[in-house]
Amino acid sequence: MAWTPPELRILYLEDEAIIAMETSQLLRDLGFQQISAAASLAGAEQALAEGMPDLALLDVSVGRGHSSLDLARKLLEAGVPVVLATGHTALDLQADPRARVLEKPFSPDDLEAALRHAVGSRHQGGVQGTAAGL
């Protein structure tokens, strides 16, 4: 049975154009309608100024030496579940343990599992762990 996410606003941060296009399509295929896509931290901050999302999917490494980990902490503190997409392992990241880590490259099933877990955690007060092995 296919998963249908509730009507949620998702903030998606990815600086690689091809990956952003492909993942945005995957998000639409999963049923997400309200996607605020950003290619930079400044773009993500601008999207936040327009309204807080219900869920965030953030690429960790966004440009030369820039990381979305501070943004992830800010969102988590505001109660927004965060999925961090990265080419690093969860242990290498030293990310906030409330964030879900989705290791790249990921399959559509991995993405769905991570987002499903994050959406479920909205009602339980936190997100934690890694998407591997779900």
PDB file of C-alpha atoms in Angstrom:
ATOM      1  CA  MET A   1       0.000   0.000   0.000  1.00  0.00           C
ATOM      2  CA  ALA A   2       1.411   3.375  -1.015  1.00  0.00           C
ATOM      3  CA  TRP A   3       1.979   5.982   1.663  1.00  0.00           C
ATOM      4  CA  THR A   4       0.162   9.264   1.277  1.00  0.00           C
ATOM      5  CA  PRO A   5       1.678  12.050   3.372  1.00  0.00           C
ATOM      6  CA  PRO A   6      -0.631  14.533   5.013  1.00  0.00           C
ATOM      7  CA  GLU A   7      -0.843  18.030   3.531  1.00  0.00           C
ATOM      8  CA  LEU A   8       2.447  19.392   4.800  1.00  0.00           C
ATOM      9  CA  ARG A   9       4.700  22.244   3.784  1.00  0.00           C
ATOM     10  CA  ILE A  10       8.190  20.898   3.192  1.00  0.00           C
ATOM     11  CA  LEU A  11      11.367  22.964   2.983  1.00  0.00           C
ATOM     12  CA  TYR A  12      13.834  21.284   0.625  1.00  0.00           C
ATOM     13  CA  LEU A  13      17.431  22.563   0.517  1.00  0.00           C
ATOM     14  CA  GLU A  14      19.780  21.161  -2.145  1.00  0.00           C
ATOM     15  CA  ASP A  15      22.532  23.051  -3.970  1.00  0.00           C
ATOM     16  CA  GLU A  16      23.085  20.518  -6.780  1.00  0.00           C
ATOM     17  CA  ALA A  17      20.568  21.328  -9.538  1.00  0.00           C
ATOM     18  CA  ILE A  18      20.194  17.801 -10.974  1.00  0.00           C
ATOM     19  CA  ILE A  19      19.727  16.230  -7.541  1.00  0.00           C
ATOM     20  CA  ALA A  20      17.268  18.991  -6.616  1.00  0.00           C
ATOM     21  CA  MET A  21      15.169  18.370  -9.734  1.00  0.00           C
ATOM     22  CA  GLU A  22      15.131  14.600  -9.259  1.00  0.00           C
ATOM     23  CA  THR A  23      14.357  14.743  -5.544  1.00  0.00           C
ATOM     24  CA  SER A  24      11.686  17.419  -6.014  1.00  0.00           C
ATOM     25  CA  GLN A  25       9.990  15.073  -8.480  1.00  0.00           C
ATOM     26  CA  LEU A  26      10.271  12.205  -5.978  1.00  0.00           C
ATOM     27  CA  LEU A  27       8.656  14.428  -3.336  1.00  0.00           C
ATOM     28  CA  ARG A  28       5.781  15.202  -5.717  1.00  0.00           C
ATOM     29  CA  ASP A  29       5.480  11.505  -6.577  1.00  0.00           C
ATOM     30  CA  LEU A  30       5.181  10.783  -2.844  1.00  0.00           C
ATOM     31  CA  GLY A  31       2.298  13.232  -2.634  1.00  0.00           C
ATOM     32  CA  PHE A  32       3.944  16.368  -1.287  1.00  0.00           C
ATOM     33  CA  GLN A  33       2.256  19.386  -2.864  1.00  0.00           C
ATOM     34  CA  GLN A  34       3.723  22.334  -0.949  1.00  0.00           C
ATOM     35  CA  ILE A  35       7.477  22.215  -1.587  1.00  0.00           C
ATOM     36  CA  SER A  36       9.628  25.274  -0.890  1.00  0.00           C
ATOM     37  CA  ALA A  37      12.840  24.462  -2.744  1.00  0.00           C
ATOM     38  CA  ALA A  38      16.030  26.393  -2.038  1.00  0.00           C
ATOM     39  CA  ALA A  39      19.499  26.087  -3.572  1.00  0.00           C
ATOM     40  CA  SER A  40      21.356  27.949  -0.816  1.00  0.00           C
ATOM     41  CA  LEU A  41      21.202  28.747   2.875  1.00  0.00           C
ATOM     42  CA  ALA A  42      20.093  32.284   1.972  1.00  0.00           C
ATOM     43  CA  GLY A  43      17.278  30.838  -0.128  1.00  0.00           C
ATOM     44  CA  ALA A  44      16.230  28.581   2.736  1.00  0.00           C
ATOM     45  CA  GLU A  45      16.222  31.533   5.144  1.00  0.00           C
ATOM     46  CA  GLN A  46      14.089  33.486   2.676  1.00  0.00           C
ATOM     47  CA  ALA A  47      11.623  30.578   2.498  1.00  0.00           C
ATOM     48  CA  LEU A  48      11.488  30.529   6.313  1.00  0.00           C
ATOM     49  CA  ALA A  49      10.683  34.243   6.338  1.00  0.00           C
ATOM     50  CA  GLU A  50       7.564  33.381   4.329  1.00  0.00           C
ATOM     51  CA  GLY A  51       6.453  30.803   6.890  1.00  0.00           C
ATOM     52  CA  MET A  52       7.707  27.910   8.980  1.00  0.00           C
ATOM     53  CA  PRO A  53       7.527  24.520   7.223  1.00  0.00           C
ATOM     54  CA  ASP A  54       5.992  21.402   8.740  1.00  0.00           C
ATOM     55  CA  LEU A  55       8.979  19.298   7.666  1.00  0.00           C
ATOM     56  CA  ALA A  56      12.482  19.932   6.275  1.00  0.00           C
ATOM     57  CA  LEU A  57      14.715  17.901   3.964  1.00  0.00           C
ATOM     58  CA  LEU A  58      18.163  19.503   4.029  1.00  0.00           C
ATOM     59  CA  ASP A  59      21.330  18.665   2.136  1.00  0.00           C
ATOM     60  CA  VAL A  60      24.082  18.963   4.738  1.00  0.00           C
ATOM     61  CA  SER A  61      26.846  20.289   2.485  1.00  0.00           C
ATOM     62  CA  VAL A  62      25.562  23.355   0.635  1.00  0.00           C
ATOM     63  CA  GLY A  63      28.357  25.103  -1.177  1.00  0.00           C
ATOM     64  CA  ARG A  64      31.976  25.767  -0.343  1.00  0.00           C
ATOM     65  CA  GLY A  65      32.448  25.053   3.312  1.00  0.00           C
ATOM     66  CA  HIS A  66      28.823  25.768   4.185  1.00  0.00           C
ATOM     67  CA  SER A  67      26.658  23.390   6.183  1.00  0.00           C
ATOM     68  CA  SER A  68      22.946  23.287   6.916  1.00  0.00           C
ATOM     69  CA  LEU A  69      23.507  21.910  10.436  1.00  0.00           C
ATOM     70  CA  ASP A  70      22.863  25.285  12.125  1.00  0.00           C
ATOM     71  CA  LEU A  71      19.666  25.676  10.107  1.00  0.00           C
ATOM     72  CA  ALA A  72      18.673  22.133  11.105  1.00  0.00           C
ATOM     73  CA  ARG A  73      19.157  22.988  14.788  1.00  0.00           C
ATOM     74  CA  LYS A  74      17.072  26.142  14.381  1.00  0.00           C
ATOM     75  CA  LEU A  75      14.241  24.159  12.783  1.00  0.00           C
ATOM     76  CA  LEU A  76      14.428  21.390  15.367  1.00  0.00           C
ATOM     77  CA  GLU A  77      14.251  23.954  18.175  1.00  0.00           C
ATOM     78  CA  ALA A  78      11.088  25.303  16.523  1.00  0.00           C
ATOM     79  CA  GLY A  79       9.602  21.790  16.532  1.00  0.00           C
ATOM     80  CA  VAL A  80      10.096  21.112  12.813  1.00  0.00           C
ATOM     81  CA  PRO A  81      11.187  17.544  12.010  1.00  0.00           C
ATOM     82  CA  VAL A  82      14.377  17.490   9.931  1.00  0.00           C
ATOM     83  CA  VAL A  83      15.811  14.905   7.545  1.00  0.00           C
ATOM     84  CA  LEU A  84      19.479  15.534   6.711  1.00  0.00           C
ATOM     85  CA  ALA A  85      20.654  14.202   3.349  1.00  0.00           C
ATOM     86  CA  THR A  86      24.401  13.612   3.228  1.00  0.00           C
ATOM     87  CA  GLY A  87      27.198  11.686   1.607  1.00  0.00           C
ATOM     88  CA  HIS A  88      28.697  11.204   5.083  1.00  0.00           C
ATOM     89  CA  THR A  89      27.699   8.640   7.649  1.00  0.00           C
ATOM     90  CA  ALA A  90      25.547   9.660  10.590  1.00  0.00           C
ATOM     91  CA  LEU A  91      28.522   9.217  12.918  1.00  0.00           C
ATOM     92  CA  ASP A  92      30.707  11.541  10.827  1.00  0.00           C
ATOM     93  CA  LEU A  93      28.134  14.330  10.907  1.00  0.00           C
ATOM     94  CA  GLN A  94      27.862  15.046  14.607  1.00  0.00           C
ATOM     95  CA  ALA A  95      24.352  16.256  13.839  1.00  0.00           C
ATOM     96  CA  ASP A  96      21.657  16.928  16.374  1.00  0.00           C
ATOM     97  CA  PRO A  97      20.368  13.482  17.389  1.00  0.00           C
ATOM     98  CA  ARG A  98      16.784  14.644  16.817  1.00  0.00           C
ATOM     99  CA  ALA A  99      17.475  14.890  13.083  1.00  0.00           C
ATOM    100  CA  ARG A 100      17.011  11.915  10.815  1.00  0.00           C
ATOM    101  CA  VAL A 101      20.054  11.190   8.627  1.00  0.00           C
ATOM    102  CA  LEU A 102      19.495   9.964   5.069  1.00  0.00           C
ATOM    103  CA  GLU A 103      22.732   8.796   3.483  1.00  0.00           C
ATOM    104  CA  LYS A 104      23.337   9.636  -0.193  1.00  0.00           C
ATOM    105  CA  PRO A 105      22.839   8.164  -2.617  1.00  0.00           C
ATOM    106  CA  PHE A 106      19.370   7.192  -1.467  1.00  0.00           C
ATOM    107  CA  SER A 107      16.600   5.282  -3.166  1.00  0.00           C
ATOM    108  CA  PRO A 108      13.004   6.481  -3.442  1.00  0.00           C
ATOM    109  CA  ASP A 109      12.131   3.907  -0.765  1.00  0.00           C
ATOM    110  CA  ASP A 110      14.834   5.280   1.571  1.00  0.00           C
ATOM    111  CA  LEU A 111      13.514   8.813   1.066  1.00  0.00           C
ATOM    112  CA  GLU A 112       9.946   7.712   1.722  1.00  0.00           C
ATOM    113  CA  ALA A 113      10.951   5.832   4.892  1.00  0.00           C
ATOM    114  CA  ALA A 114      12.885   8.814   6.274  1.00  0.00           C
ATOM    115  CA  LEU A 115      10.070  11.257   5.541  1.00  0.00           C
ATOM    116  CA  ARG A 116       7.428   8.887   6.883  1.00  0.00           C
ATOM    117  CA  HIS A 117       9.404   8.541  10.114  1.00  0.00           C
ATOM    118  CA  ALA A 118       9.834  12.316  10.367  1.00  0.00           C
ATOM    119  CA  VAL A 119       6.135  12.939   9.758  1.00  0.00           C
ATOM    120  CA  GLY A 120       5.246  10.333  12.384  1.00  0.00           C
ATOM    121  CA  SER A 121       7.608  11.932  14.859  1.00  0.00           C
ATOM    122  CA  ARG A 122       5.826  15.296  14.560  1.00  0.00           C
ATOM    123  CA  HIS A 123       3.156  13.838  16.781  1.00  0.00           C
ATOM    124  CA  GLN A 124       5.625  12.210  19.171  1.00  0.00           C
ATOM    125  CA  GLY A 125       7.852  15.207  19.890  1.00  0.00           C
ATOM    126  CA  GLY A 126      11.101  14.434  18.066  1.00  0.00           C
ATOM    127  CA  VAL A 127      13.003  12.780  15.261  1.00  0.00           C
ATOM    128  CA  GLN A 128      16.041  10.643  15.776  1.00  0.00           C
ATOM    129  CA  GLY A 129      18.257   7.996  14.242  1.00  0.00           C
ATOM    130  CA  THR A 130      19.251   7.147  10.716  1.00  0.00           C
ATOM    131  CA  ALA A 131      17.245   6.036   7.739  1.00  0.00           C
ATOM    132  CA  ALA A 132      19.449   3.013   7.128  1.00  0.00           C
ATOM    133  CA  GLY A 133      17.871  -0.266   8.039  1.00  0.00           C
ATOM    134  CA  LEU A 134      14.262   0.874   8.301  1.00  0.00           C
TER     135      LEU A 134
END
